[in-house]
Short mmCIF file of C-alpha atoms in Angstrom, two decimals:
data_model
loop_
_atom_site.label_atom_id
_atom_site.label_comp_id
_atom_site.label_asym_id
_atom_site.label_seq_id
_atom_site.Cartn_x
_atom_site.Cartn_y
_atom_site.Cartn_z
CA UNK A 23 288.18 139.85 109.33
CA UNK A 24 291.93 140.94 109.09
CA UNK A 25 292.88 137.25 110.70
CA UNK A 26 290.40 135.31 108.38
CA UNK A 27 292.09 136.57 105.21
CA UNK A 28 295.87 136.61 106.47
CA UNK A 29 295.59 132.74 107.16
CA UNK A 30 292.74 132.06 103.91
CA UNK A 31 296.35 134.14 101.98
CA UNK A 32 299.28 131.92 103.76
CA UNK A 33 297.05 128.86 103.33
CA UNK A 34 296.50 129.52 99.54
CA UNK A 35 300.64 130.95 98.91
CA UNK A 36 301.57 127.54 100.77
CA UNK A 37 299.61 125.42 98.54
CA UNK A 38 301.45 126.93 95.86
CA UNK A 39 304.14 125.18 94.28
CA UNK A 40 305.38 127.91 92.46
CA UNK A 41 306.25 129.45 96.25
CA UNK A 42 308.50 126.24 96.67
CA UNK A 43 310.42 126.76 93.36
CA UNK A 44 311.32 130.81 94.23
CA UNK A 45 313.09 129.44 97.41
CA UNK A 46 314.68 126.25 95.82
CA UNK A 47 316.35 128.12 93.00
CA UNK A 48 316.99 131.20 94.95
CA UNK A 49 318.59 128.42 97.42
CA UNK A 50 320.53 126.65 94.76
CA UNK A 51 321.75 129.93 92.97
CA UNK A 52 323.22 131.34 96.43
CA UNK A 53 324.63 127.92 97.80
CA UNK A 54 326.31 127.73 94.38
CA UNK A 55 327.88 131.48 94.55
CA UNK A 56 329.39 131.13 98.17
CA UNK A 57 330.44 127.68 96.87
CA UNK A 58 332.36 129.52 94.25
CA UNK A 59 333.66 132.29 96.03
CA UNK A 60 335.25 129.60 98.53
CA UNK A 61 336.80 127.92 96.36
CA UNK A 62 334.97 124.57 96.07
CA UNK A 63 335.19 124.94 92.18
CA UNK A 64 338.96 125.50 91.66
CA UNK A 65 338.23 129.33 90.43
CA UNK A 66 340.21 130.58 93.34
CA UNK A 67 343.16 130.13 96.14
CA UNK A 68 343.82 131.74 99.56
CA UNK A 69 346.59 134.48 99.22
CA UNK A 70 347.75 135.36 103.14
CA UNK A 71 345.77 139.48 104.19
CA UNK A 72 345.37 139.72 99.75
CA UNK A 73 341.80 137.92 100.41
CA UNK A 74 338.38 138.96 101.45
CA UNK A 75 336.75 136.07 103.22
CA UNK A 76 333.77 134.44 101.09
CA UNK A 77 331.56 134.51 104.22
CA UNK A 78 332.80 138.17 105.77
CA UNK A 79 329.71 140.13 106.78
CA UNK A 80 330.79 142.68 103.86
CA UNK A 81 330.49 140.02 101.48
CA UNK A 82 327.33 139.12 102.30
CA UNK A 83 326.17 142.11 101.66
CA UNK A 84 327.44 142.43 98.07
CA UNK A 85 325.79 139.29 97.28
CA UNK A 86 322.62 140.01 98.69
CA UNK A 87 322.80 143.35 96.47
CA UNK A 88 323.35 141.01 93.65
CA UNK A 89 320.65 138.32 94.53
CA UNK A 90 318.21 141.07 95.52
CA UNK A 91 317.83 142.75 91.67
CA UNK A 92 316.93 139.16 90.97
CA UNK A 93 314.17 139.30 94.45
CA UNK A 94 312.77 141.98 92.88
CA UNK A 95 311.18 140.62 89.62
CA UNK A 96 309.24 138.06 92.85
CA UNK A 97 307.46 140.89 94.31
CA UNK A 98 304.86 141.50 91.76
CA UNK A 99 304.44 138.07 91.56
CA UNK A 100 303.31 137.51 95.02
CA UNK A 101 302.84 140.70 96.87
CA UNK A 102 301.21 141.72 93.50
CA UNK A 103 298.97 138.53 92.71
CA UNK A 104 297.82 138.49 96.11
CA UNK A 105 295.56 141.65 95.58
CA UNK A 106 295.20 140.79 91.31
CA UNK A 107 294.30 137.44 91.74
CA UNK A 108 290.42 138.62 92.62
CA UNK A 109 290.44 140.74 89.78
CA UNK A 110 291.84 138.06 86.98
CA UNK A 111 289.23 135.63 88.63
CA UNK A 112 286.40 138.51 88.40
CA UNK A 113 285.07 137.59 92.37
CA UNK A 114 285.87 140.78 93.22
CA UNK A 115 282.34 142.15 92.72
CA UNK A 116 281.21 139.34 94.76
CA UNK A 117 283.84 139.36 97.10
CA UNK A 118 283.39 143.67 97.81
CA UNK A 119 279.73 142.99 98.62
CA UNK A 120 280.64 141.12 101.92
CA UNK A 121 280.65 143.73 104.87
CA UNK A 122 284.13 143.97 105.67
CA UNK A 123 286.64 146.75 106.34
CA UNK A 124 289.19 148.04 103.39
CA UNK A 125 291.72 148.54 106.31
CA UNK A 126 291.12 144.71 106.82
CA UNK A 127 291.17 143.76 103.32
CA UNK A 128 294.27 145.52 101.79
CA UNK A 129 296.45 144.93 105.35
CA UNK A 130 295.49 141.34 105.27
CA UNK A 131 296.75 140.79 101.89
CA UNK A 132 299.63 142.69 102.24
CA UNK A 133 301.13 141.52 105.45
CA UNK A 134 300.12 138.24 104.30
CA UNK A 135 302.07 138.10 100.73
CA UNK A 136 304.98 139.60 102.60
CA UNK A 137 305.73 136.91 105.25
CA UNK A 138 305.36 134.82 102.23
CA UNK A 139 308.05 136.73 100.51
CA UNK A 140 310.28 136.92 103.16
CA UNK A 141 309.68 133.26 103.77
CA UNK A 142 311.03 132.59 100.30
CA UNK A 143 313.97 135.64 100.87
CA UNK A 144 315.30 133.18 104.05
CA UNK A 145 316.25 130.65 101.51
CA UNK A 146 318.83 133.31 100.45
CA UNK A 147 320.99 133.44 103.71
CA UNK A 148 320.49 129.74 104.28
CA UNK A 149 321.93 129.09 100.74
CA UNK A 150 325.09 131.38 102.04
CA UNK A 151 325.16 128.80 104.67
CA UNK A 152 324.85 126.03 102.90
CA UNK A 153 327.65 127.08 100.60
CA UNK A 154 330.35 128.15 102.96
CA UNK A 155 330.17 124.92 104.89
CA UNK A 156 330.43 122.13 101.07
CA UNK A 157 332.78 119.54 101.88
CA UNK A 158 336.42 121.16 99.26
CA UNK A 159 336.23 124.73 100.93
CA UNK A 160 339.11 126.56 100.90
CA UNK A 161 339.92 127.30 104.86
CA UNK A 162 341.68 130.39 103.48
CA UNK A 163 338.71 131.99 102.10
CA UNK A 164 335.90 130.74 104.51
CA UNK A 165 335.86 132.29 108.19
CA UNK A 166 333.48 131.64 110.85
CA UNK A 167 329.72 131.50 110.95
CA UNK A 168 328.64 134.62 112.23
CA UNK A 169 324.84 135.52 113.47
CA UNK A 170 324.86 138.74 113.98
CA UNK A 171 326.16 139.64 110.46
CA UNK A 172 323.33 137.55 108.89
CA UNK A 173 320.89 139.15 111.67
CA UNK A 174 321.91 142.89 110.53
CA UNK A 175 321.79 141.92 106.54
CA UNK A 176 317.98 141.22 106.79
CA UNK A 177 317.21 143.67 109.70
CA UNK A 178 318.60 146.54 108.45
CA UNK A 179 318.80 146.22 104.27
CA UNK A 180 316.74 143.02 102.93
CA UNK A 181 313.21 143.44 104.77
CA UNK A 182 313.44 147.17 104.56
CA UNK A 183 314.01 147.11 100.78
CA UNK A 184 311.42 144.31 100.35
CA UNK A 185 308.62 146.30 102.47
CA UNK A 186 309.37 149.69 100.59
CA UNK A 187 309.41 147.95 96.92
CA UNK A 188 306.34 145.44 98.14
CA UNK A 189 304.41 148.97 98.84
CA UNK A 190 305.05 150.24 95.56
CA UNK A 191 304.03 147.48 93.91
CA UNK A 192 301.24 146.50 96.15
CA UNK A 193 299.74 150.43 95.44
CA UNK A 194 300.27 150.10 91.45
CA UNK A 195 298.26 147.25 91.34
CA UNK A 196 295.94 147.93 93.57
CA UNK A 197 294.54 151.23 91.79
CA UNK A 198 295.53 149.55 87.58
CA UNK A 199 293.82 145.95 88.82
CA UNK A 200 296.48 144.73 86.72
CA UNK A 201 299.74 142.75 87.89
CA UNK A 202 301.70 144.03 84.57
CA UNK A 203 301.86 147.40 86.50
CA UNK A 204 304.34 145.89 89.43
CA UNK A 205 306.47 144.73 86.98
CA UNK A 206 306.11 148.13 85.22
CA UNK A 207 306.58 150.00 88.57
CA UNK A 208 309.74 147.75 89.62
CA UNK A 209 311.51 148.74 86.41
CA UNK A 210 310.49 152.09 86.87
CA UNK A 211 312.12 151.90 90.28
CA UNK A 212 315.12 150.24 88.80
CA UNK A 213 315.75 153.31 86.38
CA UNK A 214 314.87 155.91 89.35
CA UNK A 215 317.80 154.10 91.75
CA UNK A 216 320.22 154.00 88.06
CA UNK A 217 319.04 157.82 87.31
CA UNK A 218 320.11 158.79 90.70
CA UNK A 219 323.40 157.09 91.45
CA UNK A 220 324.47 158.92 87.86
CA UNK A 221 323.40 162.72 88.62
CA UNK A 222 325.13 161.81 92.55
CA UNK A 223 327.99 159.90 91.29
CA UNK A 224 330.57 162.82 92.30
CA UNK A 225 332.86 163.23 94.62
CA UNK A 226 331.09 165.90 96.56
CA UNK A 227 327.87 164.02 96.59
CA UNK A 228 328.43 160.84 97.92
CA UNK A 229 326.11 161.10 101.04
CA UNK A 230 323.30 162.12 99.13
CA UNK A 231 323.79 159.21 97.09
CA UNK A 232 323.88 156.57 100.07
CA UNK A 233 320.89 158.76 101.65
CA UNK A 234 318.56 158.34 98.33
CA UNK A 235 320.24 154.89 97.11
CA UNK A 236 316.62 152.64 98.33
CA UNK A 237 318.74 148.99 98.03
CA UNK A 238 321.17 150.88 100.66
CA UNK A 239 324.33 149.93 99.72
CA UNK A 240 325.81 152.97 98.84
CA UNK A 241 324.67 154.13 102.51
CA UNK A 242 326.59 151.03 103.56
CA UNK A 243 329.62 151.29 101.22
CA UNK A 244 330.46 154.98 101.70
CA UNK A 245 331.40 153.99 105.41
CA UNK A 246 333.48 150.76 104.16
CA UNK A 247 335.26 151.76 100.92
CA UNK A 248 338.40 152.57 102.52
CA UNK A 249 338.13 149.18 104.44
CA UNK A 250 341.29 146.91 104.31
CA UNK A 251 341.45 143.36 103.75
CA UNK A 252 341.68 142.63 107.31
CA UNK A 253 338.56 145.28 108.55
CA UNK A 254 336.51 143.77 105.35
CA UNK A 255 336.91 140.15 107.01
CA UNK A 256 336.59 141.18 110.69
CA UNK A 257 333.66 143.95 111.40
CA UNK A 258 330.64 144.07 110.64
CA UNK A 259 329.43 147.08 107.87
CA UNK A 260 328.81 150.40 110.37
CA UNK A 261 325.51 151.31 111.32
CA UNK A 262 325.97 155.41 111.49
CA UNK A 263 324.42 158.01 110.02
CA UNK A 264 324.10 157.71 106.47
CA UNK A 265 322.71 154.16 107.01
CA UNK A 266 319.71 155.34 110.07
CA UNK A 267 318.68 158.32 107.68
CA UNK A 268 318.30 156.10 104.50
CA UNK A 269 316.55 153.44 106.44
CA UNK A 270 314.19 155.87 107.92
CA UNK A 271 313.85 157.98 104.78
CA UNK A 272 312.44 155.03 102.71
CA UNK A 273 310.32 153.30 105.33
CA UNK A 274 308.87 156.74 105.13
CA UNK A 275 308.49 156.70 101.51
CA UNK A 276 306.71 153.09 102.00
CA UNK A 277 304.10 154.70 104.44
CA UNK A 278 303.41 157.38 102.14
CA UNK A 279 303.10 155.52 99.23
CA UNK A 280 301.11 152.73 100.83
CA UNK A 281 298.90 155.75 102.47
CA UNK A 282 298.15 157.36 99.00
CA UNK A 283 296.96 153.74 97.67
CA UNK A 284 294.81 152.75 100.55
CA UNK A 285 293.38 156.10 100.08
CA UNK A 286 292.46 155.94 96.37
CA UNK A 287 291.43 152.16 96.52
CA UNK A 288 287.59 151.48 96.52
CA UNK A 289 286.16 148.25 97.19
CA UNK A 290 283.97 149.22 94.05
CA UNK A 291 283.30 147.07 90.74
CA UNK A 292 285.25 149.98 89.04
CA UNK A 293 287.67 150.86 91.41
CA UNK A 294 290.21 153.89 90.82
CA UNK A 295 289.01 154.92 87.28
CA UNK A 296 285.22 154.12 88.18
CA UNK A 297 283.99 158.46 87.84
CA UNK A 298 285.63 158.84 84.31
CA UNK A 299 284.11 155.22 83.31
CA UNK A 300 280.78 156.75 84.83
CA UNK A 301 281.37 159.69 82.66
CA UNK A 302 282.04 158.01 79.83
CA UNK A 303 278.85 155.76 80.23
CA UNK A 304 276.47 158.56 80.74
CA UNK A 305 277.79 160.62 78.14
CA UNK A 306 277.37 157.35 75.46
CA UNK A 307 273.76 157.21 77.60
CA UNK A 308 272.80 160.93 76.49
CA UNK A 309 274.18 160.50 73.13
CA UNK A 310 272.26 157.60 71.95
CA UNK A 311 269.15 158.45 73.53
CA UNK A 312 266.22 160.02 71.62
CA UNK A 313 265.16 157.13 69.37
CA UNK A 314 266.22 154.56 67.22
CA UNK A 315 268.06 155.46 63.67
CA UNK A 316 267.66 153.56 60.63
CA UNK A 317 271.07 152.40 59.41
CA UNK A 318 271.52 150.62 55.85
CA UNK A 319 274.52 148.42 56.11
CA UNK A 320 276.90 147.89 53.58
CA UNK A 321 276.92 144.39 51.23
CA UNK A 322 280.06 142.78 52.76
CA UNK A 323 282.25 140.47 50.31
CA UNK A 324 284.47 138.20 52.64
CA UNK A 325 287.57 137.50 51.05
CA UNK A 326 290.79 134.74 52.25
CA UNK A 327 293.38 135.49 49.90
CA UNK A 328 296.81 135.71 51.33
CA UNK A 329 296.94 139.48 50.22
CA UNK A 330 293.96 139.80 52.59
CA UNK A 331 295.39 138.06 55.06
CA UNK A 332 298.43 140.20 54.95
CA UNK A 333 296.50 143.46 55.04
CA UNK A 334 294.48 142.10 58.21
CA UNK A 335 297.75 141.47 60.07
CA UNK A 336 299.44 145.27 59.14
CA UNK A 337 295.75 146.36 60.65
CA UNK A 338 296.04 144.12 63.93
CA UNK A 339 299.47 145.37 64.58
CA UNK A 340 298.40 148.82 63.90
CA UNK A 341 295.76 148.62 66.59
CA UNK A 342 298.24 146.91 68.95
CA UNK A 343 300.96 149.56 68.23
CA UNK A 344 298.23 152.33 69.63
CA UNK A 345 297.35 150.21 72.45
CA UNK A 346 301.29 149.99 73.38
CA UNK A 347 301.61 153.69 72.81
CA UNK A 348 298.79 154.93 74.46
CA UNK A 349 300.12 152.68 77.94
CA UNK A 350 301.00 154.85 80.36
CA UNK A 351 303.09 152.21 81.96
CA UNK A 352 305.04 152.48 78.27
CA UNK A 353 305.43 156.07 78.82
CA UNK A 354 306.62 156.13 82.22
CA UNK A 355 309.28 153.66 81.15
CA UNK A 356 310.49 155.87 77.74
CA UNK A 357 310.71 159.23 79.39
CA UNK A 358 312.50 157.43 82.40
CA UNK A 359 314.69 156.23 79.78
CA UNK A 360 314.92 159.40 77.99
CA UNK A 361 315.78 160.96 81.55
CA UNK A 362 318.63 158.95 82.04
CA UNK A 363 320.29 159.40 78.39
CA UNK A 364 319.65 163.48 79.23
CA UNK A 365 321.52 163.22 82.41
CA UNK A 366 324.26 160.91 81.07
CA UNK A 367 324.93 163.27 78.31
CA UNK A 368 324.95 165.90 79.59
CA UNK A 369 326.86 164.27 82.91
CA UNK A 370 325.13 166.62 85.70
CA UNK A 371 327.81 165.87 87.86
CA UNK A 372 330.65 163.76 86.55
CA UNK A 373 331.70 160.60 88.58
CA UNK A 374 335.70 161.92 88.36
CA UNK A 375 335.16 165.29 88.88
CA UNK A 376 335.93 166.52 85.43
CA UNK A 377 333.35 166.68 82.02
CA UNK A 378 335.28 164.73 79.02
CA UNK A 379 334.88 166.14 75.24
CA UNK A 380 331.45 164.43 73.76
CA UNK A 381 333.36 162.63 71.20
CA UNK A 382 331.19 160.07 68.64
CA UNK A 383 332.08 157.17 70.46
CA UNK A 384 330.91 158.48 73.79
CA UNK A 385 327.68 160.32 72.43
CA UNK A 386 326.98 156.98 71.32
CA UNK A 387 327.65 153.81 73.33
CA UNK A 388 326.02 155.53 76.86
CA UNK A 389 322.62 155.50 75.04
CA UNK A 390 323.14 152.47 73.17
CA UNK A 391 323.89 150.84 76.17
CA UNK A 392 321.17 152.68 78.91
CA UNK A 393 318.10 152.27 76.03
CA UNK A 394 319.31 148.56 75.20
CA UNK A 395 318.09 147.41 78.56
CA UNK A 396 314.78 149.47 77.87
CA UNK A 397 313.96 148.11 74.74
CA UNK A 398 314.56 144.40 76.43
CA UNK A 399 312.28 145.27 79.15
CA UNK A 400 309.69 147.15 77.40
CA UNK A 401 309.60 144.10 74.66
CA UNK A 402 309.63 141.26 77.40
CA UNK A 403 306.48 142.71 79.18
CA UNK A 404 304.71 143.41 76.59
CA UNK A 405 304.96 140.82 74.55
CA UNK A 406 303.28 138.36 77.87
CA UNK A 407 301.03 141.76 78.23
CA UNK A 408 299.85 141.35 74.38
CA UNK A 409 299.34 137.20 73.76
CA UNK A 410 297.10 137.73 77.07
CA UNK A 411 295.27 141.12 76.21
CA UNK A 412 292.58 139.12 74.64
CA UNK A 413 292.06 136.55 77.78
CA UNK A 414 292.16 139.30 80.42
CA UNK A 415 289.48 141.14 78.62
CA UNK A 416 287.86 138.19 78.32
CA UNK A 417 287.12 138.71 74.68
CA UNK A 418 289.76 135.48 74.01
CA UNK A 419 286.72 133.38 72.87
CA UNK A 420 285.46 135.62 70.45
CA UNK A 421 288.97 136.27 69.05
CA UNK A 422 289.35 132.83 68.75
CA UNK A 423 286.53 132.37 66.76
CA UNK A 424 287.21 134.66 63.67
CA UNK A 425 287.56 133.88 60.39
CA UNK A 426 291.91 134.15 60.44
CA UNK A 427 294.55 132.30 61.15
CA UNK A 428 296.66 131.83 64.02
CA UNK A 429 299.43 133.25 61.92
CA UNK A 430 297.42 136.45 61.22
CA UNK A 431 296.61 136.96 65.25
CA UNK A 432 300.68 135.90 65.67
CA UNK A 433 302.42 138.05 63.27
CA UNK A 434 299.64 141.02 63.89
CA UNK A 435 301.64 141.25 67.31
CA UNK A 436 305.17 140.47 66.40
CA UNK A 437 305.19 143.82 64.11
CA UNK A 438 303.92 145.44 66.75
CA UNK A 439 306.59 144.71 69.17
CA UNK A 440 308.97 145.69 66.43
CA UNK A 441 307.39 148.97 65.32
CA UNK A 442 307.36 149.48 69.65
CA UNK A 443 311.16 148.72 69.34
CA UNK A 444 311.95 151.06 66.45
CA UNK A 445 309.74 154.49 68.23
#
């Protein structure tokens, strides 16, 4: 069974054309960066042992550390539609009532979206390729092609960092059914790594930082900092200590976390939250049973006025505000972001080794600047996550057939997004 649903996934990802556009533009915005960095666009000129080579292995692997925040925002998109994409069809409940193994099921469709993923990653190194070799390169800042510096960028940082985040993601929607949790759990992620290079930006903690930094470049960096030009251009980043422990520490972290969700998952119409949905449904089973009540209704005077109108729309965004509050993806992400505002402020461990007075200025631009990115997060998810509440419900039809305007059912979630911004 494991076979029959690893090549049904590659066959249905390689039909996609969506799969074909990751690659191409992750092809096109890598080929254009090397181009740049080489000088094919004027921006920059060979100065004799002042330069580090466009293509040097160390390079490389600040691009990639670039390119892969970027990489990120694909992995709930495939290794996180892969297992969502029964859900937002509804064949699951068909699909579970086939006799075949969960270990089958969830490795299948794991395995399967990551080749997939790393398929499209490849595009990444062949764009570096593609770049350093443009007819107009500078032979100053372009040195030669070298294998084994590609090999050890995907070996020992890209596919480790794509399996550990692809687990995370792969468990969140697994157990939610919902693909707006791998986005949730990748910024989450995001804010952890940020969260963590602030308390262990010190001096004294610098190897704690490279052994709990999960993209691994501070593991990489705190061997090559003191590189000079030369050493930057010639050798390849060291693979010591710092580097095996993190490697090993978050493949660890992957089994674990991909342990706990194969674990909780159920091939089960209700899956993770099935016993308190049970609950729920006998307790609403024990409460209306004993007879039928006789309720008089209420005359009801329909009314269109644009005063109406207006009052329907404060009451929509009202009930969308509670559904956005009551997320617990939304809370995850605002006491993450309240975490990292604490720990700024109160600077744990300060990056120069001494605390600086908390003048206005400072008090002030830190959390203007961490929350900023929150709020743009928080209000670009949610926004997709509220236009399609309706459809993934499965409710859009009857929505679309009340009595208001598309105006009404607009606005109603604008000022919700807003009133989101402003708590």
């Amino acid at each position: 069974m494991f076979t029959t649903i690893f090549i049904w996934e590659i066959r249905y990802w390689l039909r996609q054309p969506s799969v074909y556009a990751y690659g191409l533009i992750l092809l096109f915005i890598s080929c254009a960066t090397m181009a740049a960095h080489a000088g094919i666009f004027g921006e920059q000129r060979a100065v004799p042992g002042m330069e580090v080579l466009a293509n040097a292995p160390l390079r490389l692997q600040e691009m990639a550390g670039f390119f892969f925040k970027l990489i990120l925002f694909l992995v709930p998109a495939i290794i996180g539609g892969c297992i969502s994409r029964d859900f937002k069809g509804n064949v699951h409940t068909l699909l579970y009532a086939y006799p075949m193994a969960k270990k089958s099921y969830l490795l299948a469709k794991f395995f399967s979206a990551f080749c997939v993923l790393v398929i499209i990653v490849f595009s990444l190194g062949l764009g570096f390729y593609i770049g350093a070799r443009l007819p107009g390169a500078d032979p100053g800042l372009v040195g030669p092609f070298r294998p084994e510096a590609y090999l050890q960028l995907y070996l020992i940082y890209l596919l480790p960092n794509i399996l550990f985040f692809g687990a995370a993601v792969f468990t969140a929607v697994a157990l939610t059914r919902n693909i707006y949790a791998g986005f949730i759990c990748v910024v989450l992620l995001l804010f952890v790594q940020m969260l963590a290079g602030s308390l262990l930006s010190g001096p004294d903690s610098r190897f704690a930082a490279a052994l709990f930094d999960p993209f691994g470049q501070k593991a990489c960096f705190y061997y090559t900092r003191y590189w000079t030009f030369a050493e930057r251009n010639e050798l390849l980043p060291p693979v010591e200590a710092a580097v095996i422990f993190n490697r090993f520490f978050w493949l660890g972290v992957s089994a674990v976390v991909f342990a706990a969700g194969y674990w909780r998952f159920a091939l089960h119409h209700y899956g993770y939250y099935r016993g308190r949905r049970r609950r729920q449904e006998a307790h609403g089973t024990e409460k209306n049973s004993g007879g039928m009540a006789i309720v008089e209704l209420s005359g009801v005077r329909p009314g269109f006025s644009l005063r109406q109108h207006v009052r329907t729309t404060w009451r929509l965004s009202s009930f969308e505000f509670r559904y956005i509050l009551s997320s617990r993806m939304f809370l995850s992400i605002l006491a993450m972001g309240l975490l990292m505002v604490f720990f700024q402020q109160a600077e744990m461990n300060p990056q120069y080794g001494f605390r600086t007075l908390p003048v206005t200025w400072k008090m002030l631009n830190v959390p203007a600047f961490v929350f900023l990115g929150a709020v743009h997060l928080l209000t670009f998810l949610y926004a997709g996550m509220l236009v399609h509440r309706a459809r993934s419900a499965r409710c859009d039809q009857l929505v679309d057939s009340t009595p208001a305007p598309n105006w009404v059912l607009l606005f109603s979630k604008a000022i919700a997004l807003i009133r989101m911004q402003v708590v």
